[in-house]
Short mmCIF file of C-alpha atoms and ligand atoms in Angstrom, two decimals:
data_model
loop_
_atom_site.label_atom_id
_atom_site.label_comp_id
_atom_site.label_asym_id
_atom_site.label_seq_id
_atom_site.Cartn_x
_atom_site.Cartn_y
_atom_site.Cartn_z
CA UNK A 1118 -130.53 -7.24 -69.36
CA UNK A 1119 -127.39 -7.52 -71.51
CA UNK A 1120 -124.06 -7.31 -69.70
CA UNK A 1121 -120.83 -5.84 -71.06
CA UNK A 1122 -117.31 -5.75 -69.68
CA UNK A 1123 -115.07 -2.92 -70.89
CA UNK A 1124 -111.30 -2.71 -70.40
CA UNK A 1125 -109.90 0.81 -70.73
CA UNK A 1126 -113.27 2.20 -69.64
CA UNK A 1127 -111.83 5.41 -68.18
CA UNK A 1128 -110.16 6.30 -71.50
CA UNK A 1129 -111.73 8.28 -74.31
CA UNK A 1130 -113.33 5.37 -76.17
CA UNK A 1131 -114.21 3.39 -73.05
CA UNK A 1132 -116.12 6.33 -71.61
CA UNK A 1133 -118.13 6.97 -74.81
CA UNK A 1134 -118.84 3.26 -75.19
CA UNK A 1135 -119.95 2.92 -71.55
CA UNK A 1136 -122.32 5.87 -72.04
CA UNK A 1137 -123.74 4.32 -75.21
CA UNK A 1138 -124.27 0.91 -73.59
CA UNK A 1139 -125.85 2.44 -70.47
CA UNK A 1140 -128.28 4.34 -72.74
CA UNK A 1141 -129.11 1.04 -74.43
CA UNK A 1142 -129.99 -0.50 -71.06
CA UNK A 1143 -126.86 -2.66 -70.59
CA UNK A 1144 -125.33 -3.44 -67.24
CA UNK A 1145 -121.80 -2.12 -67.73
CA UNK A 1146 -118.81 -3.56 -65.88
CA UNK A 1147 -115.62 -1.55 -66.00
CA UNK A 1148 -112.22 -3.09 -65.43
CA UNK A 1149 -110.31 -0.79 -63.11
CA UNK A 1150 -106.53 -0.90 -62.83
CA UNK A 1151 -105.41 -0.07 -59.32
CA UNK A 1152 -103.35 3.12 -59.18
CA UNK A 1153 -102.64 5.47 -56.31
CA UNK A 1154 -104.01 8.37 -58.39
CA UNK A 1155 -107.12 7.12 -60.21
CA UNK A 1156 -108.49 9.34 -62.97
CA UNK A 1157 -112.24 9.22 -63.51
CA UNK A 1158 -112.49 12.52 -65.41
CA UNK A 1159 -114.03 10.98 -68.56
CA UNK A 1160 -116.64 8.93 -66.67
CA UNK A 1161 -117.34 11.35 -63.81
CA UNK A 1162 -120.97 12.01 -64.83
CA UNK A 1163 -121.97 8.32 -64.84
CA UNK A 1164 -119.30 6.53 -62.81
CA UNK A 1165 -121.89 5.37 -60.24
CA UNK A 1166 -123.80 3.55 -62.98
CA UNK A 1167 -120.73 1.42 -63.80
CA UNK A 1168 -119.99 -1.76 -61.80
CA UNK A 1169 -116.28 -1.53 -61.12
CA UNK A 1170 -114.08 -4.64 -61.09
CA UNK A 1171 -110.39 -4.50 -60.18
CA UNK A 1172 -108.07 -6.14 -62.66
CA UNK A 1173 -105.19 -5.67 -65.04
CA UNK A 1174 -104.52 -6.74 -68.62
CA UNK A 1175 -101.19 -8.19 -67.48
CA UNK A 1176 -102.85 -10.40 -64.86
CA UNK A 1177 -104.77 -13.38 -66.27
CA UNK A 1178 -106.42 -14.50 -63.03
CA UNK A 1179 -107.94 -11.06 -62.46
CA UNK A 1180 -109.37 -11.15 -65.99
CA UNK A 1181 -110.88 -14.62 -65.52
CA UNK A 1182 -112.41 -13.38 -62.28
CA UNK A 1183 -113.78 -10.25 -64.01
CA UNK A 1184 -115.42 -12.34 -66.70
CA UNK A 1185 -116.86 -14.80 -64.17
CA UNK A 1186 -118.21 -12.01 -61.93
CA UNK A 1187 -119.71 -9.96 -64.77
CA UNK A 1188 -121.06 -12.94 -66.76
CA UNK A 1189 -120.52 -10.59 -69.70
CA UNK A 1190 -122.33 -11.19 -72.98
CA UNK A 1191 -119.99 -8.73 -74.68
CA UNK A 1192 -116.34 -8.00 -73.84
CA UNK A 1193 -114.74 -4.85 -75.31
CA UNK A 1194 -110.94 -4.72 -75.07
CA UNK A 1195 -110.09 -1.02 -75.24
CA UNK A 1196 -107.28 -1.03 -72.67
CA UNK A 1197 -103.79 -0.31 -74.03
CA UNK A 1198 -100.68 1.79 -73.80
CA UNK A 1199 -102.13 3.82 -76.65
CA UNK A 1200 -99.73 6.71 -77.26
CA UNK A 1201 -97.44 6.03 -80.23
CA UNK A 1202 -94.67 8.40 -79.06
CA UNK A 1203 -94.47 6.73 -75.63
CA UNK A 1204 -93.99 3.33 -77.24
CA UNK A 1205 -90.35 4.02 -78.19
CA UNK A 1206 -89.15 4.82 -74.65
CA UNK A 1207 -91.39 2.02 -73.24
CA UNK A 1208 -91.43 -0.71 -75.90
CA UNK A 1209 -91.64 -3.65 -73.50
CA UNK A 1210 -94.45 -2.21 -71.41
CA UNK A 1211 -96.29 -1.40 -74.64
CA UNK A 1212 -95.84 -4.99 -75.81
CA UNK A 1213 -96.94 -6.46 -72.49
CA UNK A 1214 -100.20 -4.48 -72.41
CA UNK A 1215 -101.06 -3.63 -76.01
CA UNK A 1216 -99.95 -6.97 -77.49
CA UNK A 1217 -99.86 -9.75 -74.86
CA UNK A 1218 -102.72 -8.16 -72.91
CA UNK A 1219 -104.98 -9.19 -75.81
CA UNK A 1220 -104.00 -12.84 -75.40
CA UNK A 1221 -104.67 -12.56 -71.68
CA UNK A 1222 -108.20 -11.30 -72.16
CA UNK A 1223 -108.88 -13.75 -75.00
CA UNK A 1224 -107.68 -16.59 -72.76
CA UNK A 1225 -109.98 -15.38 -70.01
CA UNK A 1226 -112.92 -15.40 -72.45
CA UNK A 1227 -111.97 -18.83 -73.81
CA UNK A 1228 -111.63 -20.34 -70.33
CA UNK A 1229 -114.44 -18.61 -68.45
CA UNK A 1230 -117.07 -17.59 -70.99
CA UNK A 1231 -116.50 -18.78 -74.56
CA UNK A 1232 -120.05 -17.81 -75.56
CA UNK A 1233 -119.26 -14.09 -74.98
CA UNK A 1234 -118.76 -11.83 -77.99
CA UNK A 1235 -115.35 -10.14 -78.04
CA UNK A 1236 -114.25 -6.81 -79.56
CA UNK A 1237 -110.58 -5.95 -80.10
CA UNK A 1238 -109.56 -2.33 -80.58
CA UNK A 1239 -107.22 -2.58 -83.54
CA UNK A 1240 -105.70 0.53 -85.05
CA UNK A 1241 -104.89 2.21 -88.35
CA UNK A 1242 -101.32 2.52 -86.98
CA UNK A 1243 -100.98 -1.11 -88.13
CA UNK A 1244 -100.88 0.21 -91.72
CA UNK A 1245 -97.96 2.51 -90.83
CA UNK A 1246 -95.83 2.97 -93.93
CA UNK A 1247 -98.84 2.35 -96.09
CA UNK A 1248 -98.58 -0.03 -99.04
CA UNK A 1249 -101.81 1.19 -100.66
CA UNK A 1250 -104.20 4.14 -100.31
CA UNK A 1251 -106.90 4.20 -99.09
CA UNK A 1252 -106.37 1.41 -96.58
CA UNK A 1253 -109.01 -1.28 -96.23
CA UNK A 1254 -109.38 -4.61 -94.38
CA UNK A 1255 -107.22 -6.47 -96.92
CA UNK A 1256 -104.36 -3.92 -96.96
CA UNK A 1257 -101.12 -5.50 -95.66
CA UNK A 1258 -99.76 -4.10 -92.40
CA UNK A 1259 -96.42 -2.26 -92.10
CA UNK A 1260 -96.29 -0.86 -88.56
CA UNK A 1261 -93.82 1.92 -87.79
CA UNK A 1262 -93.66 1.98 -83.98
CA UNK A 1263 -93.58 -0.50 -81.08
CA UNK A 1264 -97.22 0.53 -80.58
CA UNK A 1265 -98.13 -0.34 -84.18
CA UNK A 1266 -96.25 -3.65 -83.95
CA UNK A 1267 -98.11 -4.50 -80.73
CA UNK A 1268 -101.47 -3.71 -82.33
CA UNK A 1269 -100.65 -6.02 -85.26
CA UNK A 1270 -100.06 -8.81 -82.74
CA UNK A 1271 -103.36 -7.99 -80.98
CA UNK A 1272 -105.20 -8.04 -84.30
CA UNK A 1273 -103.83 -11.37 -85.46
CA UNK A 1274 -104.27 -13.12 -82.12
CA UNK A 1275 -107.93 -12.05 -82.25
CA UNK A 1276 -108.28 -13.53 -85.75
CA UNK A 1277 -106.44 -16.63 -84.56
CA UNK A 1278 -108.73 -17.20 -81.55
CA UNK A 1279 -111.73 -16.80 -83.84
CA UNK A 1280 -110.35 -19.44 -86.19
CA UNK A 1281 -108.82 -21.76 -83.56
CA UNK A 1282 -111.53 -21.80 -80.91
CA UNK A 1283 -114.56 -20.56 -82.83
CA UNK A 1284 -114.87 -17.54 -80.52
CA UNK A 1285 -117.02 -14.62 -81.69
CA UNK A 1286 -114.02 -12.27 -81.86
CA UNK A 1287 -114.20 -9.15 -84.03
CA UNK A 1288 -111.54 -6.55 -84.64
CA UNK A 1289 -112.27 -2.91 -85.41
CA UNK A 1290 -109.45 -1.21 -87.32
CA UNK A 1291 -110.20 2.32 -86.21
CA UNK A 1292 -108.54 5.33 -87.79
CA UNK A 1293 -107.65 8.29 -85.52
CA UNK A 1294 -110.65 9.43 -83.54
CA UNK A 1295 -110.74 12.42 -81.25
CA UNK A 1296 -112.96 14.32 -78.83
CA UNK A 1297 -112.73 16.61 -75.79
CA UNK A 1298 -111.96 13.39 -73.85
CA UNK A 1299 -108.83 12.61 -75.89
CA UNK A 1300 -105.59 12.46 -73.88
CA UNK A 1301 -103.75 15.77 -73.88
CA UNK A 1302 -100.60 14.29 -75.50
CA UNK A 1303 -102.36 13.43 -78.80
CA UNK A 1304 -102.04 16.05 -81.50
CA UNK A 1305 -105.72 17.07 -81.65
CA UNK A 1306 -106.08 17.77 -77.91
CA UNK A 1307 -102.60 19.24 -77.69
CA UNK A 1308 -103.65 21.76 -80.34
CA UNK A 1309 -107.12 22.57 -78.98
CA UNK A 1310 -105.78 22.89 -75.42
CA UNK A 1311 -102.92 25.06 -76.71
CA UNK A 1312 -105.36 27.28 -78.63
CA UNK A 1313 -107.44 27.76 -75.46
CA UNK A 1314 -104.37 28.62 -73.37
CA UNK A 1315 -103.05 31.06 -75.97
CA UNK A 1316 -106.47 32.71 -76.42
CA UNK A 1317 -106.82 33.12 -72.64
CA UNK A 1318 -103.33 34.59 -72.33
CA UNK A 1319 -101.69 31.70 -70.49
CA UNK A 1320 -99.03 31.02 -73.11
CA UNK A 1321 -97.79 32.47 -76.37
CA UNK A 1322 -96.38 29.55 -78.29
CA UNK A 1323 -97.21 25.96 -79.09
CA UNK A 1324 -94.32 23.58 -79.77
CA UNK A 1325 -95.11 20.96 -82.41
CA UNK A 1326 -93.54 18.19 -84.50
CA UNK A 1327 -94.27 17.20 -88.11
CA UNK A 1328 -96.99 19.45 -89.53
CA UNK A 1329 -97.11 17.57 -92.84
CA UNK A 1330 -98.41 14.30 -91.38
CA UNK A 1331 -101.81 13.45 -92.86
CA UNK A 1332 -104.56 11.69 -90.93
CA UNK A 1333 -108.16 10.59 -91.31
CA UNK A 1334 -109.62 12.09 -88.12
CA UNK A 1335 -113.11 11.13 -86.96
CA UNK A 1336 -115.19 11.74 -83.84
CA UNK A 1337 -114.84 9.13 -81.06
CA UNK A 1338 -118.55 9.32 -80.19
CA UNK A 1339 -119.36 8.12 -83.73
CA UNK A 1340 -116.71 5.41 -83.72
CA UNK A 1341 -117.88 3.59 -80.55
CA UNK A 1342 -121.23 3.00 -82.27
CA UNK A 1343 -119.35 0.91 -84.82
CA UNK A 1344 -117.82 -1.21 -82.04
CA UNK A 1345 -121.28 -2.02 -80.71
CA UNK A 1346 -122.64 -2.73 -84.21
CA UNK A 1347 -119.81 -5.23 -84.85
CA UNK A 1348 -120.94 -7.32 -81.86
CA UNK A 1349 -124.60 -7.28 -82.94
CA UNK A 1350 -123.81 -9.21 -86.15
CA UNK A 1351 -124.41 -12.95 -86.62
CA UNK A 1352 -120.77 -13.62 -87.44
CA UNK A 1353 -117.52 -12.12 -86.24
CA UNK A 1354 -115.42 -10.17 -88.72
CA UNK A 1355 -112.93 -7.30 -89.09
CA UNK A 1356 -113.91 -3.79 -90.15
CA UNK A 1357 -112.12 -0.55 -91.02
CA UNK A 1358 -113.79 2.47 -89.40
CA UNK A 1359 -112.77 5.82 -90.88
CA UNK A 1360 -114.14 9.03 -92.38
CA UNK A 1361 -112.40 8.74 -95.77
CA UNK A 1362 -111.27 12.39 -95.44
CA UNK A 1363 -107.65 13.45 -95.25
CA UNK A 1364 -106.27 16.46 -93.36
CA UNK A 1365 -102.74 17.53 -92.47
CA UNK A 1366 -101.64 18.53 -88.96
CA UNK A 1367 -101.23 22.01 -90.48
CA UNK A 1368 -104.91 22.06 -91.47
CA UNK A 1369 -105.80 20.95 -87.96
CA UNK A 1370 -103.84 23.93 -86.61
CA UNK A 1371 -105.46 26.34 -89.10
CA UNK A 1372 -108.96 25.10 -88.21
CA UNK A 1373 -108.42 25.27 -84.44
CA UNK A 1374 -106.64 28.65 -84.33
CA UNK A 1375 -109.01 30.34 -86.80
CA UNK A 1376 -111.97 29.30 -84.64
CA UNK A 1377 -110.77 31.85 -82.06
CA UNK A 1378 -109.59 34.36 -84.72
CA UNK A 1379 -105.89 33.58 -84.34
CA UNK A 1380 -103.28 32.70 -86.96
CA UNK A 1381 -101.38 29.51 -86.12
CA UNK A 1382 -98.25 30.85 -87.86
CA UNK A 1383 -97.92 33.51 -85.13
CA UNK A 1384 -97.74 30.88 -82.38
CA UNK A 1385 -96.48 27.50 -83.62
CA UNK A 1386 -92.79 26.65 -83.16
CA UNK A 1387 -91.31 23.45 -84.56
CA UNK A 1388 -89.52 21.50 -81.85
CA UNK A 1389 -87.38 18.50 -82.94
CA UNK A 1390 -88.35 16.82 -79.65
CA UNK A 1391 -91.74 16.03 -81.20
CA UNK A 1392 -90.35 14.54 -84.43
CA UNK A 1393 -90.68 10.75 -84.20
CA UNK A 1394 -87.92 8.17 -84.89
CA UNK A 1395 -90.15 6.69 -87.63
CA UNK A 1396 -93.18 8.58 -88.91
CA UNK A 1397 -96.50 7.45 -90.34
CA UNK A 1398 -96.92 10.00 -93.12
CA UNK A 1399 -100.45 9.29 -94.24
CA UNK A 1400 -103.46 7.28 -93.06
CA UNK A 1401 -106.69 7.29 -95.07
CA UNK A 1402 -109.37 4.67 -94.52
CA UNK A 1403 -111.92 3.05 -96.81
CA UNK A 1404 -114.83 2.01 -94.60
CA UNK A 1405 -117.21 0.84 -97.34
CA UNK A 1406 -117.44 -2.64 -95.77
CA UNK A 1407 -118.65 -1.16 -92.45
CA UNK A 1408 -121.07 1.11 -94.30
CA UNK A 1409 -122.55 -1.80 -96.25
CA UNK A 1410 -122.56 -4.53 -93.60
CA UNK A 1411 -123.03 -2.57 -90.38
CA UNK A 1412 -124.92 0.43 -91.79
CA UNK A 1413 -122.40 2.62 -89.93
CA UNK A 1414 -122.12 6.32 -90.82
CA UNK A 1415 -119.95 9.16 -89.54
CA UNK A 1416 -122.11 11.98 -88.13
CA UNK A 1417 -119.71 14.67 -86.84
CA UNK A 1418 -117.47 16.36 -89.45
CA UNK A 1419 -113.78 17.23 -88.91
CA UNK A 1420 -114.52 20.97 -88.68
CA UNK A 1421 -117.39 20.44 -86.24
CA UNK A 1422 -115.29 18.14 -84.07
CA UNK A 1423 -112.41 20.64 -83.83
CA UNK A 1424 -114.91 23.40 -82.99
CA UNK A 1425 -116.41 21.25 -80.19
CA UNK A 1426 -112.92 20.46 -78.86
CA UNK A 1427 -111.73 24.09 -78.88
CA UNK A 1428 -114.94 25.22 -77.11
CA UNK A 1429 -114.57 22.47 -74.47
CA UNK A 1430 -110.93 23.41 -73.82
CA UNK A 1431 -111.78 27.13 -73.60
CA UNK A 1432 -114.37 26.31 -70.92
CA UNK A 1433 -112.07 23.94 -69.06
CA UNK A 1434 -109.07 26.30 -69.05
CA UNK A 1435 -111.27 29.25 -68.04
CA UNK A 1436 -112.73 27.23 -65.16
CA UNK A 1437 -109.25 26.13 -64.05
CA UNK A 1438 -108.07 29.76 -64.08
CA UNK A 1439 -111.07 30.92 -62.05
CA UNK A 1440 -110.54 28.07 -59.57
CA UNK A 1441 -106.86 29.05 -59.42
CA UNK A 1442 -105.85 25.52 -60.52
CA UNK A 1443 -103.80 27.19 -63.27
CA UNK A 1444 -101.67 30.15 -62.18
CA UNK A 1445 -102.52 33.24 -64.23
CA UNK A 1446 -99.32 34.66 -65.71
P1 GDP B 2502 -101.10 8.80 -83.87
O1 GDP B 2502 -101.52 8.86 -85.29
O2 GDP B 2502 -101.72 7.69 -83.11
O3 GDP B 2502 -99.64 8.85 -83.66
O4 GDP B 2502 -101.76 10.12 -83.19
P2 GDP B 2502 -101.13 11.51 -82.67
O5 GDP B 2502 -102.29 12.40 -82.43
O6 GDP B 2502 -100.21 11.29 -81.51
O7 GDP B 2502 -100.24 12.03 -83.89
C1 GDP B 2502 -100.79 12.26 -85.16
C2 GDP B 2502 -99.73 12.84 -86.08
O8 GDP B 2502 -99.44 14.17 -85.65
C3 GDP B 2502 -98.38 12.10 -86.08
O9 GDP B 2502 -97.97 11.96 -87.42
C4 GDP B 2502 -97.45 13.03 -85.34
O10 GDP B 2502 -96.08 12.94 -85.78
C5 GDP B 2502 -98.03 14.38 -85.73
N1 GDP B 2502 -97.62 15.46 -84.80
C6 GDP B 2502 -97.02 16.62 -85.15
N2 GDP B 2502 -96.75 17.35 -84.06
C7 GDP B 2502 -97.17 16.63 -82.99
C8 GDP B 2502 -97.15 16.86 -81.59
O11 GDP B 2502 -96.67 17.88 -81.11
N3 GDP B 2502 -97.70 15.89 -80.79
C9 GDP B 2502 -98.26 14.74 -81.32
N4 GDP B 2502 -98.80 13.82 -80.48
N5 GDP B 2502 -98.26 14.49 -82.65
C10 GDP B 2502 -97.74 15.41 -83.47
#
């Protein structure tokens, strides 16, 4: 039986990846960061199938221990401070986890289990103020936030460990990917949750930032398949994973509001609080390398994904209202 260790397993991607690996018959070990208020929402349905190991990306000895205990064949590093906006008020924390955390886990692999295959969750945010469009593996990076800068470090240290120590270390440069399990602060979930609340009469307006930002939004459930495929190859490499389709935040709003027969213009208010100190205007990926070498394909379209997310938020908000978890105004 193959064994995998996942950091960030309770997050959106970690939960979809754990589900995929469990379906494939893996023994899945999840690194769990001790907190006084643990959140297992994304993994609730299968949390008893995961072997939990306590550890932290800022604590090398706990990572070495996790790798020794799990005897992992595959290590997926999905743990991070992953919200771009939060990386300005917390730049050092972001660097310690999202950047140096990668060296910690790579060191643990190098010391305790150098034969393991390693996946690093790199990000399209590394392209930032893009120098060419669409962006591919060879496109130079120009990060625009402490988060983006930290991800560039994580990417290059992964490449460096591959070249220095001959580790099987691959890096997936994933463009934005969303789902009903996405954190509520990201624009997709903020919009679909807002649409549900407005439709159910809980609020009237939705306060937003830059509606002209353009992104290449895919479905997280599709993207974790690419992570797994990268570690099934004979050699380690870096791959862009994207849909190749561009949409503005405004189009995202139109799609989500029109699904419940509402007009976003009646509800959206621009709030300067959500305008970022430095913006990434456009991200559009070219994933032809992943298509050719991994045989990876996107399955869920942008429209279908937004529909799934709005429906999931309608159900969740309705349930919370019935259970009186949300006061009805
Ligand atoms: P990111 O690409 O990793 O930063 O993912 P986000 O989902 O946080 O943001 C995507 C884009 O939506 C960025 O260009 C944001 O500036 C833009 N955006 C506009 N309004 C909002 C908002 O209210 N919240 C968030 N999170 N992003 C917003």
